[in-house]
PDB file of C-alpha atoms in Angstrom:
ATOM      1  CA  MET A  16       0.000   0.000   0.000  1.00 33.00           C
ATOM      2  CA  THR A  17       1.294   3.431  -0.872  1.00 32.00           C
ATOM      3  CA  ILE A  18       1.814   5.689   2.145  1.00 34.00           C
ATOM      4  CA  VAL A  19       1.448   9.362   1.368  1.00 35.00           C
ATOM      5  CA  ASN A  20       4.114  11.633   2.823  1.00 39.00           C
ATOM      6  CA  SER A  21       2.121  14.414   4.453  1.00 39.00           C
ATOM      7  CA  LYS A  22       4.996  16.900   4.227  1.00 38.00           C
ATOM      8  CA  ASP A  23       5.341  16.285   0.488  1.00 41.00           C
ATOM      9  CA  LEU A  24       1.607  16.852   0.140  1.00 39.00           C
ATOM     10  CA  PHE A  25       1.840  20.165   1.915  1.00 41.00           C
ATOM     11  CA  ASP A  26       4.856  21.266  -0.133  1.00 40.00           C
ATOM     12  CA  LYS A  27       3.084  20.737  -3.446  1.00 45.00           C
ATOM     13  CA  GLN A  28       1.507  23.742  -5.107  1.00 56.00           C
ATOM     14  CA  SER A  29      -1.859  22.023  -4.921  1.00 64.00           C
ATOM     15  CA  GLY A  30      -2.807  18.903  -3.046  1.00 73.00           C
ATOM     16  CA  GLU A  31      -6.254  18.577  -4.602  1.00 80.00           C
ATOM     17  CA  SER A  32      -7.062  15.487  -6.646  1.00 87.00           C
ATOM     18  CA  ASP A  33     -10.059  13.719  -8.098  1.00 89.00           C
ATOM     19  CA  LEU A  34     -10.328  11.796  -4.811  1.00 93.00           C
ATOM     20  CA  THR A  35     -10.507  14.965  -2.705  1.00 93.00           C
ATOM     21  CA  LYS A  36     -13.298  16.167  -5.010  1.00 93.00           C
ATOM     22  CA  ILE A  37     -15.123  12.866  -4.499  1.00 94.00           C
ATOM     23  CA  VAL A  38     -14.842  13.247  -0.726  1.00 94.00           C
ATOM     24  CA  TYR A  39     -16.218  16.795  -0.853  1.00 94.00           C
ATOM     25  CA  SER A  40     -19.048  15.603  -3.106  1.00 94.00           C
ATOM     26  CA  MET A  41     -19.975  12.767  -0.732  1.00 93.00           C
ATOM     27  CA  ILE A  42     -20.054  15.125   2.251  1.00 92.00           C
ATOM     28  CA  ALA A  43     -22.178  17.645   0.316  1.00 93.00           C
ATOM     29  CA  ARG A  44     -24.729  14.884  -0.356  1.00 92.00           C
ATOM     30  CA  SER A  45     -24.492  13.381   3.127  1.00 91.00           C
ATOM     31  CA  ASP A  46     -27.241  13.055   5.699  1.00 89.00           C
ATOM     32  CA  ASN A  47     -25.811  14.986   8.668  1.00 85.00           C
ATOM     33  CA  GLY A  48     -22.320  13.794   7.793  1.00 86.00           C
ATOM     34  CA  ILE A  49     -23.337  10.162   7.137  1.00 92.00           C
ATOM     35  CA  VAL A  50     -22.351   8.910   3.689  1.00 94.00           C
ATOM     36  CA  THR A  51     -22.697   5.563   1.953  1.00 94.00           C
ATOM     37  CA  LEU A  52     -19.088   4.598   1.356  1.00 95.00           C
ATOM     38  CA  ALA A  53     -18.280   2.189  -1.463  1.00 95.00           C
ATOM     39  CA  PRO A  54     -15.471  -0.365  -0.939  1.00 94.00           C
ATOM     40  CA  GLY A  55     -13.489   1.094  -3.845  1.00 95.00           C
ATOM     41  CA  ILE A  56     -13.500   4.591  -2.360  1.00 96.00           C
ATOM     42  CA  ALA A  57     -12.592   3.180   1.055  1.00 95.00           C
ATOM     43  CA  TRP A  58      -9.554   1.532  -0.508  1.00 96.00           C
ATOM     44  CA  ARG A  59      -8.555   4.686  -2.376  1.00 95.00           C
ATOM     45  CA  ILE A  60      -8.640   6.716   0.848  1.00 95.00           C
ATOM     46  CA  LEU A  61      -6.388   4.115   2.476  1.00 94.00           C
ATOM     47  CA  ASP A  62      -4.107   3.888  -0.526  1.00 93.00           C
ATOM     48  CA  GLU A  63      -3.826   7.552  -1.461  1.00 94.00           C
ATOM     49  CA  LEU A  64      -4.497   9.580   1.678  1.00 94.00           C
ATOM     50  CA  ASN A  65      -3.079   7.547   4.548  1.00 91.00           C
ATOM     51  CA  PHE A  66      -0.945   9.388   7.083  1.00 90.00           C
ATOM     52  CA  GLU A  67       2.792   8.754   6.904  1.00 84.00           C
ATOM     53  CA  GLY A  68       3.724   6.840  10.033  1.00 76.00           C
ATOM     54  CA  GLN A  69       0.237   5.390  10.466  1.00 79.00           C
ATOM     55  CA  ARG A  70       0.398   2.523  12.926  1.00 78.00           C
ATOM     56  CA  LYS A  71       0.012  -1.021  11.603  1.00 82.00           C
ATOM     57  CA  VAL A  72      -3.418  -2.547  11.245  1.00 86.00           C
ATOM     58  CA  LYS A  73      -4.288  -4.660  14.275  1.00 83.00           C
ATOM     59  CA  LYS A  74      -6.116  -7.828  13.321  1.00 85.00           C
ATOM     60  CA  ALA A  75      -8.406  -7.905  16.357  1.00 80.00           C
ATOM     61  CA  ARG A  76      -9.596  -4.321  15.833  1.00 78.00           C
ATOM     62  CA  PHE A  77     -10.138  -4.866  12.102  1.00 86.00           C
ATOM     63  CA  GLU A  78     -12.110  -8.068  12.716  1.00 87.00           C
ATOM     64  CA  ALA A  79     -14.237  -6.395  15.388  1.00 82.00           C
ATOM     65  CA  ARG A  80     -15.301  -3.694  12.930  1.00 86.00           C
ATOM     66  CA  LEU A  81     -15.918  -6.177  10.126  1.00 90.00           C
ATOM     67  CA  ASN A  82     -18.043  -8.321  12.447  1.00 85.00           C
ATOM     68  CA  ALA A  83     -20.027  -5.235  13.464  1.00 86.00           C
ATOM     69  CA  ILE A  84     -20.823  -4.513   9.810  1.00 92.00           C
ATOM     70  CA  ARG A  85     -21.826  -8.095   9.029  1.00 92.00           C
ATOM     71  CA  SER A  86     -23.820  -8.625  12.233  1.00 86.00           C
ATOM     72  CA  GLY A  87     -25.813  -5.410  11.916  1.00 87.00           C
ATOM     73  CA  THR A  88     -24.385  -3.800  15.059  1.00 82.00           C
ATOM     74  CA  TRP A  89     -22.407  -1.217  13.071  1.00 87.00           C
ATOM     75  CA  ASP A  90     -23.390   2.343  14.067  1.00 84.00           C
ATOM     76  CA  ALA A  91     -22.638   4.845  11.313  1.00 87.00           C
ATOM     77  CA  GLN A  92     -22.752   7.821  13.666  1.00 80.00           C
ATOM     78  CA  MET A  93     -20.186   6.228  15.974  1.00 78.00           C
ATOM     79  CA  SER A  94     -17.927   5.127  13.110  1.00 82.00           C
ATOM     80  CA  THR A  95     -16.603   8.404  11.766  1.00 86.00           C
ATOM     81  CA  ILE A  96     -13.661   8.627   9.387  1.00 92.00           C
ATOM     82  CA  LEU A  97     -11.535  11.680  10.249  1.00 91.00           C
ATOM     83  CA  ILE A  98      -9.627  13.404   7.439  1.00 94.00           C
ATOM     84  CA  ALA A  99      -7.388  16.459   7.834  1.00 93.00           C
ATOM     85  CA  VAL A 100      -7.291  19.113   5.119  1.00 94.00           C
ATOM     86  CA  LEU A 101      -4.068  21.065   4.586  1.00 93.00           C
ATOM     87  CA  PRO A 102      -4.025  24.682   3.337  1.00 93.00           C
ATOM     88  CA  ASN A 103      -3.151  23.540  -0.197  1.00 91.00           C
ATOM     89  CA  GLY A 104      -6.251  21.334  -0.360  1.00 92.00           C
ATOM     90  CA  ALA A 105      -4.513  18.028   0.284  1.00 93.00           C
ATOM     91  CA  MET A 106      -6.354  15.516   2.448  1.00 95.00           C
ATOM     92  CA  VAL A 107      -4.730  13.116   4.916  1.00 94.00           C
ATOM     93  CA  LEU A 108      -6.473  10.295   6.781  1.00 94.00           C
ATOM     94  CA  ILE A 109      -5.766  10.677  10.498  1.00 91.00           C
ATOM     95  CA  ASP A 110      -8.333   8.342  12.062  1.00 89.00           C
ATOM     96  CA  GLY A 111     -10.450   5.461  10.767  1.00 90.00           C
ATOM     97  CA  GLN A 112      -7.951   3.089   9.169  1.00 90.00           C
ATOM     98  CA  HIS A 113      -9.494  -0.066  10.689  1.00 91.00           C
ATOM     99  CA  ARG A 114     -13.016   1.044   9.763  1.00 92.00           C
ATOM    100  CA  LEU A 115     -11.963   1.655   6.164  1.00 95.00           C
ATOM    101  CA  TYR A 116     -10.304  -1.750   5.908  1.00 94.00           C
ATOM    102  CA  ALA A 117     -13.491  -3.339   7.243  1.00 94.00           C
ATOM    103  CA  ILE A 118     -15.638  -1.508   4.678  1.00 95.00           C
ATOM    104  CA  TYR A 119     -13.272  -2.504   1.873  1.00 95.00           C
ATOM    105  CA  THR A 120     -13.239  -6.150   2.977  1.00 96.00           C
ATOM    106  CA  HIS A 121     -17.040  -6.256   3.359  1.00 95.00           C
ATOM    107  CA  ASP A 122     -17.188  -5.605  -0.402  1.00 89.00           C
ATOM    108  CA  ALA A 123     -20.456  -3.684  -0.305  1.00 94.00           C
ATOM    109  CA  PRO A 124     -21.363  -0.047   0.427  1.00 94.00           C
ATOM    110  CA  VAL A 125     -21.524   0.791   4.143  1.00 95.00           C
ATOM    111  CA  PRO A 126     -22.989   3.899   5.823  1.00 95.00           C
ATOM    112  CA  THR A 127     -20.377   5.739   7.863  1.00 94.00           C
ATOM    113  CA  GLY A 128     -19.505   9.231   9.007  1.00 91.00           C
ATOM    114  CA  ILE A 129     -16.827  11.374   7.368  1.00 93.00           C
ATOM    115  CA  LYS A 130     -15.560  14.501   9.078  1.00 90.00           C
ATOM    116  CA  LEU A 131     -13.033  17.024   7.764  1.00 92.00           C
ATOM    117  CA  VAL A 132     -10.776  19.042  10.083  1.00 91.00           C
ATOM    118  CA  ASN A 133      -8.385  21.811   9.082  1.00 92.00           C
ATOM    119  CA  ALA A 134      -4.640  21.373   9.639  1.00 91.00           C
ATOM    120  CA  ARG A 135      -2.604  24.589   9.702  1.00 91.00           C
ATOM    121  CA  ASP A 136       0.641  22.959   8.579  1.00 90.00           C
ATOM    122  CA  ASP A 137       2.575  19.711   8.677  1.00 88.00           C
ATOM    123  CA  GLU A 138       3.395  19.974  12.388  1.00 86.00           C
ATOM    124  CA  HIS A 139      -0.251  20.625  13.235  1.00 87.00           C
ATOM    125  CA  LEU A 140      -1.208  17.638  11.082  1.00 88.00           C
ATOM    126  CA  LYS A 141       1.053  15.377  13.134  1.00 84.00           C
ATOM    127  CA  ARG A 142      -0.437  16.685  16.356  1.00 80.00           C
ATOM    128  CA  LEU A 143      -3.956  16.089  15.080  1.00 84.00           C
ATOM    129  CA  TYR A 144      -3.068  12.511  14.229  1.00 83.00           C
ATOM    130  CA  ALA A 145      -1.506  11.973  17.636  1.00 75.00           C
ATOM    131  CA  LEU A 146      -4.381  13.523  19.566  1.00 68.00           C
ATOM    132  CA  CYS A 147      -7.502  12.630  17.582  1.00 64.00           C
ATOM    133  CA  ASP A 148      -7.788   9.164  19.088  1.00 53.00           C
ATOM    134  CA  MET A 149      -6.522   9.741  22.633  1.00 53.00           C
ATOM    135  CA  LYS A 150      -9.571   7.935  24.020  1.00 48.00           C
ATOM    136  CA  ASP A 151      -8.403   4.774  22.244  1.00 56.00           C
ATOM    137  CA  SER A 152      -6.351   2.932  24.848  1.00 50.00           C
ATOM    138  CA  SER A 153      -4.899   0.657  22.176  1.00 58.00           C
ATOM    139  CA  ARG A 154      -2.728   3.502  20.926  1.00 66.00           C
ATOM    140  CA  THR A 155       0.427   3.473  23.018  1.00 78.00           C
ATOM    141  CA  GLU A 156       2.360   6.538  24.101  1.00 83.00           C
ATOM    142  CA  SER A 157       5.204   5.459  21.818  1.00 85.00           C
ATOM    143  CA  GLU A 158       2.783   5.454  18.880  1.00 78.00           C
ATOM    144  CA  LEU A 159       1.506   8.897  19.846  1.00 77.00           C
ATOM    145  CA  LEU A 160       5.055  10.188  20.225  1.00 83.00           C
ATOM    146  CA  SER A 161       6.085   8.754  16.871  1.00 81.00           C
ATOM    147  CA  ALA A 162       3.085  10.317  15.178  1.00 73.00           C
ATOM    148  CA  SER A 163       3.662  13.718  16.786  1.00 75.00           C
ATOM    149  CA  GLY A 164       7.207  13.958  15.412  1.00 79.00           C
ATOM    150  CA  LEU A 165       8.309  15.543  18.704  1.00 84.00           C
ATOM    151  CA  ALA A 166      11.754  13.920  18.699  1.00 89.00           C
ATOM    152  CA  GLU A 167      12.470  15.163  15.172  1.00 86.00           C
ATOM    153  CA  ILE A 168      11.075  18.632  15.876  1.00 85.00           C
ATOM    154  CA  ILE A 169      13.267  19.093  18.961  1.00 90.00           C
ATOM    155  CA  GLY A 170      16.240  17.256  17.454  1.00 92.00           C
ATOM    156  CA  ILE A 171      16.737  14.472  19.995  1.00 95.00           C
ATOM    157  CA  LYS A 172      16.743  10.689  19.937  1.00 95.00           C
ATOM    158  CA  PHE A 173      13.379   8.957  20.217  1.00 94.00           C
ATOM    159  CA  LYS A 174      14.315   7.287  23.525  1.00 95.00           C
ATOM    160  CA  THR A 175      15.258  10.673  24.961  1.00 96.00           C
ATOM    161  CA  ALA A 176      11.908  12.091  23.847  1.00 95.00           C
ATOM    162  CA  GLU A 177      10.103   9.235  25.604  1.00 95.00           C
ATOM    163  CA  VAL A 178      11.794  10.137  28.888  1.00 96.00           C
ATOM    164  CA  LEU A 179      11.319  13.866  28.250  1.00 97.00           C
ATOM    165  CA  LEU A 180       7.535  13.467  28.341  1.00 94.00           C
ATOM    166  CA  LYS A 181       7.778  11.813  31.756  1.00 95.00           C
ATOM    167  CA  ALA A 182      10.359  14.304  33.053  1.00 96.00           C
ATOM    168  CA  VAL A 183       8.216  17.284  32.043  1.00 95.00           C
ATOM    169  CA  ALA A 184       5.327  15.896  34.081  1.00 94.00           C
ATOM    170  CA  ILE A 185       7.575  15.657  37.152  1.00 95.00           C
ATOM    171  CA  ILE A 186       8.776  19.244  36.691  1.00 95.00           C
ATOM    172  CA  GLU A 187       5.179  20.456  36.326  1.00 92.00           C
ATOM    173  CA  ASN A 188       4.397  18.580  39.551  1.00 92.00           C
ATOM    174  CA  ARG A 189       7.042  20.582  41.480  1.00 92.00           C
ATOM    175  CA  MET A 190       9.589  17.794  41.136  1.00 94.00           C
ATOM    176  CA  GLU A 191       7.334  15.202  42.717  1.00 92.00           C
ATOM    177  CA  PRO A 192       7.263  11.949  40.687  1.00 89.00           C
ATOM    178  CA  GLU A 193       3.902  10.798  42.092  1.00 87.00           C
ATOM    179  CA  LEU A 194       1.487  11.760  39.313  1.00 86.00           C
ATOM    180  CA  ARG A 195      -1.642  10.004  40.507  1.00 83.00           C
ATOM    181  CA  GLY A 196      -4.467  11.740  42.301  1.00 81.00           C
ATOM    182  CA  SER A 197      -7.231  14.262  41.782  1.00 79.00           C
ATOM    183  CA  GLY A 198      -6.258  17.398  39.884  1.00 79.00           C
ATOM    184  CA  LYS A 199      -3.212  15.770  38.295  1.00 82.00           C
ATOM    185  CA  GLU A 200      -4.986  14.358  35.243  1.00 81.00           C
ATOM    186  CA  PRO A 201      -3.254  16.729  32.760  1.00 80.00           C
ATOM    187  CA  LEU A 202       0.138  15.462  33.934  1.00 86.00           C
ATOM    188  CA  ARG A 203      -0.802  12.054  32.564  1.00 84.00           C
ATOM    189  CA  GLN A 204      -2.138  13.341  29.249  1.00 82.00           C
ATOM    190  CA  PHE A 205       0.047  13.183  26.164  1.00 81.00           C
ATOM    191  CA  ASP A 206      -1.095  16.471  24.629  1.00 75.00           C
ATOM    192  CA  PHE A 207      -0.429  18.475  27.813  1.00 82.00           C
ATOM    193  CA  ARG A 208       3.067  17.025  28.254  1.00 88.00           C
ATOM    194  CA  SER A 209       4.030  17.347  24.593  1.00 84.00           C
ATOM    195  CA  GLU A 210       3.073  21.030  24.656  1.00 81.00           C
ATOM    196  CA  LYS A 211       5.105  21.622  27.821  1.00 87.00           C
ATOM    197  CA  ALA A 212       8.091  19.779  26.315  1.00 90.00           C
ATOM    198  CA  ALA A 213       8.641  22.629  23.844  1.00 85.00           C
ATOM    199  CA  TYR A 214       9.705  24.900  26.733  1.00 90.00           C
ATOM    200  CA  TRP A 215      12.597  22.504  27.483  1.00 95.00           C
ATOM    201  CA  GLU A 216      13.741  22.097  23.879  1.00 93.00           C
ATOM    202  CA  ARG A 217      17.295  23.437  24.291  1.00 96.00           C
ATOM    203  CA  GLU A 218      17.864  21.621  27.567  1.00 97.00           C
ATOM    204  CA  ALA A 219      16.577  18.355  26.094  1.00 97.00           C
ATOM    205  CA  ARG A 220      19.109  18.610  23.257  1.00 97.00           C
ATOM    206  CA  GLU A 221      21.904  19.314  25.726  1.00 98.00           C
ATOM    207  CA  PHE A 222      20.913  16.344  27.873  1.00 98.00           C
ATOM    208  CA  ASP A 223      20.768  14.185  24.745  1.00 97.00           C
ATOM    209  CA  GLU A 224      24.421  15.139  24.174  1.00 97.00           C
ATOM    210  CA  VAL A 225      25.222  14.068  27.747  1.00 97.00           C
ATOM    211  CA  LEU A 226      23.602  10.694  27.075  1.00 97.00           C
ATOM    212  CA  ALA A 227      25.726  10.276  23.959  1.00 96.00           C
ATOM    213  CA  ILE A 228      28.896  10.763  26.034  1.00 95.00           C
ATOM    214  CA  ALA A 229      27.931   8.280  28.768  1.00 96.00           C
ATOM    215  CA  ASP A 230      28.675   4.578  28.474  1.00 95.00           C
ATOM    216  CA  ALA A 231      25.743   2.176  28.105  1.00 95.00           C
ATOM    217  CA  PRO A 232      25.203   1.261  31.800  1.00 95.00           C
ATOM    218  CA  LEU A 233      25.258   4.907  32.911  1.00 95.00           C
ATOM    219  CA  ARG A 234      23.123   5.994  29.969  1.00 96.00           C
ATOM    220  CA  ALA A 235      20.390   3.594  31.056  1.00 94.00           C
ATOM    221  CA  LYS A 236      20.372   5.103  34.556  1.00 94.00           C
ATOM    222  CA  LEU A 237      20.394   8.674  33.262  1.00 95.00           C
ATOM    223  CA  ARG A 238      17.275   7.883  31.252  1.00 94.00           C
ATOM    224  CA  ARG A 239      15.203   7.827  34.421  1.00 94.00           C
ATOM    225  CA  ALA A 240      12.513  10.477  34.358  1.00 94.00           C
ATOM    226  CA  GLY A 241      13.467  11.891  37.766  1.00 95.00           C
ATOM    227  CA  THR A 242      17.114  12.247  36.792  1.00 96.00           C
ATOM    228  CA  MET A 243      16.246  13.931  33.522  1.00 97.00           C
ATOM    229  CA  ALA A 244      13.841  16.284  35.306  1.00 97.00           C
ATOM    230  CA  VAL A 245      16.653  17.533  37.566  1.00 98.00           C
ATOM    231  CA  ALA A 246      19.012  17.765  34.586  1.00 98.00           C
ATOM    232  CA  LEU A 247      16.578  19.845  32.544  1.00 98.00           C
ATOM    233  CA  TYR A 248      15.834  22.115  35.490  1.00 98.00           C
ATOM    234  CA  THR A 249      19.493  22.799  36.278  1.00 98.00           C
ATOM    235  CA  LEU A 250      20.349  23.293  32.608  1.00 98.00           C
ATOM    236  CA  LYS A 251      17.540  25.837  32.336  1.00 97.00           C
ATOM    237  CA  HIS A 252      18.482  27.898  35.393  1.00 96.00           C
ATOM    238  CA  SER A 253      22.260  27.399  35.840  1.00 96.00           C
ATOM    239  CA  ARG A 254      23.320  26.369  32.374  1.00 96.00           C
ATOM    240  CA  GLU A 255      27.121  26.739  32.417  1.00 97.00           C
ATOM    241  CA  LYS A 256      27.607  25.033  35.762  1.00 97.00           C
ATOM    242  CA  ALA A 257      25.039  22.375  34.880  1.00 98.00           C
ATOM    243  CA  LEU A 258      26.858  21.546  31.638  1.00 98.00           C
ATOM    244  CA  ARG A 259      30.069  21.025  33.627  1.00 97.00           C
ATOM    245  CA  PHE A 260      28.207  18.858  36.118  1.00 98.00           C
ATOM    246  CA  TRP A 261      26.375  16.563  33.715  1.00 98.00           C
ATOM    247  CA  LYS A 262      29.019  16.301  30.997  1.00 97.00           C
ATOM    248  CA  GLY A 263      31.776  15.898  33.583  1.00 96.00           C
ATOM    249  CA  MET A 264      29.928  13.019  35.192  1.00 95.00           C
ATOM    250  CA  ALA A 265      29.224  11.342  31.832  1.00 96.00           C
ATOM    251  CA  GLU A 266      32.865  11.655  30.758  1.00 95.00           C
ATOM    252  CA  ASN A 267      34.166  10.478  34.166  1.00 91.00           C
ATOM    253  CA  ASP A 268      37.684  11.541  33.240  1.00 90.00           C
ATOM    254  CA  GLY A 269      39.707  11.355  36.450  1.00 88.00           C
ATOM    255  CA  LEU A 270      37.013  12.559  38.846  1.00 92.00           C
ATOM    256  CA  ARG A 271      38.054  12.563  42.508  1.00 93.00           C
ATOM    257  CA  LYS A 272      36.378  10.019  44.779  1.00 92.00           C
ATOM    258  CA  HIS A 273      34.387  12.642  46.694  1.00 94.00           C
ATOM    259  CA  ASP A 274      33.603  14.821  43.694  1.00 95.00           C
ATOM    260  CA  PRO A 275      29.776  15.045  43.720  1.00 96.00           C
ATOM    261  CA  ARG A 276      29.741  13.933  40.091  1.00 96.00           C
ATOM    262  CA  SER A 277      31.703  10.801  40.967  1.00 96.00           C
ATOM    263  CA  ARG A 278      29.394  10.064  43.899  1.00 96.00           C
ATOM    264  CA  LEU A 279      26.319  10.453  41.705  1.00 96.00           C
ATOM    265  CA  LEU A 280      27.795   8.208  39.039  1.00 95.00           C
ATOM    266  CA  THR A 281      28.496   5.476  41.590  1.00 94.00           C
ATOM    267  CA  ASP A 282      25.124   5.906  43.264  1.00 94.00           C
ATOM    268  CA  LEU A 283      23.254   5.726  39.959  1.00 93.00           C
ATOM    269  CA  LEU A 284      24.962   2.460  39.094  1.00 93.00           C
ATOM    270  CA  THR A 285      24.487   0.820  42.497  1.00 91.00           C
ATOM    271  CA  ARG A 286      21.233   2.117  44.010  1.00 86.00           C
ATOM    272  CA  SER A 287      18.051   0.207  43.194  1.00 79.00           C
ATOM    273  CA  ILE A 288      15.204   2.699  42.989  1.00 70.00           C
ATOM    274  CA  ALA A 289      12.759  -0.201  42.774  1.00 60.00           C
ATOM    275  CA  HIS A 290      13.480  -0.998  46.424  1.00 51.00           C
ATOM    276  CA  GLY A 291      12.892   2.533  47.659  1.00 51.00           C
ATOM    277  CA  SER A 292      10.711   5.532  47.116  1.00 69.00           C
ATOM    278  CA  THR A 293      10.389   6.671  43.506  1.00 78.00           C
ATOM    279  CA  ARG A 294      11.125  10.107  44.956  1.00 89.00           C
ATOM    280  CA  GLN A 295      14.753   8.998  45.210  1.00 91.00           C
ATOM    281  CA  SER A 296      15.049   9.324  41.427  1.00 91.00           C
ATOM    282  CA  VAL A 297      14.754  13.101  41.977  1.00 95.00           C
ATOM    283  CA  GLN A 298      16.526  13.362  45.344  1.00 94.00           C
ATOM    284  CA  GLN A 299      19.576  11.401  44.178  1.00 95.00           C
ATOM    285  CA  PRO A 300      20.740  13.820  41.434  1.00 96.00           C
ATOM    286  CA  ALA A 301      19.501  16.858  43.396  1.00 96.00           C
ATOM    287  CA  VAL A 302      21.714  16.048  46.409  1.00 96.00           C
ATOM    288  CA  ALA A 303      24.780  15.627  44.191  1.00 96.00           C
ATOM    289  CA  TRP A 304      23.982  18.778  42.212  1.00 97.00           C
ATOM    290  CA  ASN A 305      23.579  20.863  45.371  1.00 96.00           C
ATOM    291  CA  ALA A 306      27.014  19.793  46.632  1.00 96.00           C
ATOM    292  CA  PHE A 307      28.584  20.570  43.258  1.00 97.00           C
ATOM    293  CA  PHE A 308      26.848  23.953  43.041  1.00 97.00           C
ATOM    294  CA  GLU A 309      28.099  24.879  46.525  1.00 96.00           C
ATOM    295  CA  GLY A 310      31.627  23.576  45.875  1.00 96.00           C
ATOM    296  CA  ARG A 311      31.427  20.861  48.541  1.00 96.00           C
ATOM    297  CA  ASP A 312      32.821  17.349  48.586  1.00 96.00           C
ATOM    298  CA  LEU A 313      30.236  14.601  48.894  1.00 95.00           C
ATOM    299  CA  LYS A 314      30.940  11.318  50.652  1.00 94.00           C
ATOM    300  CA  ILE A 315      27.486   9.758  50.480  1.00 93.00           C
ATOM    301  CA  ILE A 316      24.136  10.534  48.877  1.00 92.00           C
ATOM    302  CA  LYS A 317      21.360  10.380  51.460  1.00 91.00           C
ATOM    303  CA  CYS A 318      17.777  10.354  50.239  1.00 88.00           C
ATOM    304  CA  ILE A 319      15.598  11.189  53.234  1.00 87.00           C
ATOM    305  CA  GLU A 320      11.960  10.216  52.962  1.00 84.00           C
ATOM    306  CA  GLY A 321       9.650  13.226  53.132  1.00 83.00           C
ATOM    307  CA  SER A 322      12.362  15.890  52.924  1.00 89.00           C
ATOM    308  CA  ASP A 323      11.863  18.926  50.696  1.00 91.00           C
ATOM    309  CA  ILE A 324      13.209  18.784  47.157  1.00 93.00           C
ATOM    310  CA  VAL A 325      15.881  21.497  46.987  1.00 95.00           C
ATOM    311  CA  ILE A 326      17.770  22.321  43.780  1.00 96.00           C
ATOM    312  CA  GLN A 327      20.308  25.101  44.254  1.00 96.00           C
ATOM    313  CA  GLY A 328      20.755  27.721  41.557  1.00 96.00           C
ATOM    314  CA  THR A 329      17.122  27.374  40.491  1.00 96.00           C
ATOM    315  CA  PRO A 330      13.721  28.641  41.684  1.00 94.00           C
ATOM    316  CA  MET A 331      13.680  25.537  43.907  1.00 92.00           C
ATOM    317  CA  ARG A 332      16.796  26.618  45.818  1.00 86.00           C
ATOM    318  CA  LYS A 333      16.650  26.446  49.602  1.00 74.00           C
ATOM    319  CA  GLY A 334      14.201  29.086  50.759  1.00 56.00           C
ATOM    320  CA  GLY A 335      13.152  29.837  47.196  1.00 54.00           C
ATOM    321  CA  ALA A 336       9.734  29.692  45.573  1.00 48.00           C
ATOM    322  CA  LYS A 337       8.494  26.252  44.577  1.00 43.00           C
TER     323      LYS A 337
END
């Protein structure tokens, strides 16, 4: 099946085609947005308008929709095909792939809804794809992240972007990694976190460079959300010193035993967060950073349950606003 590159569509002088005219014609003749969709048109939408990066068809979901059509339980109003329209007239399918496959396989016209939404540009198109089906629990966060293009937009590795979304939620929660509870729902929502991630774009790239320097075992530990949250926060508010701290630790080139960077490196590699409070993932780098910021040696990293999160050189410094 041909996958249309949405960016190429947008870059063309005109994205209109005979198929886009057919879609407009069907909607114009629809009954409150419900059209009778022929199998051939369903296939053409899949073949010609599918979103680049569309997730693979899942057999169980496809079969469920096909069974609904054949058993008479199909509800046209609840089975809407969502198509984005770019400024040049191009159309891109952003939701409804499994429904279209079911209609095509049924091999007879099926009533279904078709809705058009405007996409401002290619980036907005990706966001629409990522967010249009948030209620569908079968779409994983990795699939949403891939569709959003966030890693490419910021210029970081995909794995770093995955952790960034979690780290941003911790920062928004005043450095507390516990994201459950009333009033914290946005912190668990992809669209909220992806929007907030843009504010940390430069720091995310700098931390991605730190990860590239670190060896594999350390890199895995640095990819904890709590650690990245502290890294982003220090890079934002005390950039020069933070670069020396994080890059110096990753390089580990002759660090003294009681250098806070050396202590953090050792602690990251030996401490099991799974056996303690998840809060330690924030406390651990914060304690080492505070010693480094103040020019102190550090013999041991103590993570005290219930103690305030303090990050010197930032708005969360001791006595500062939180």
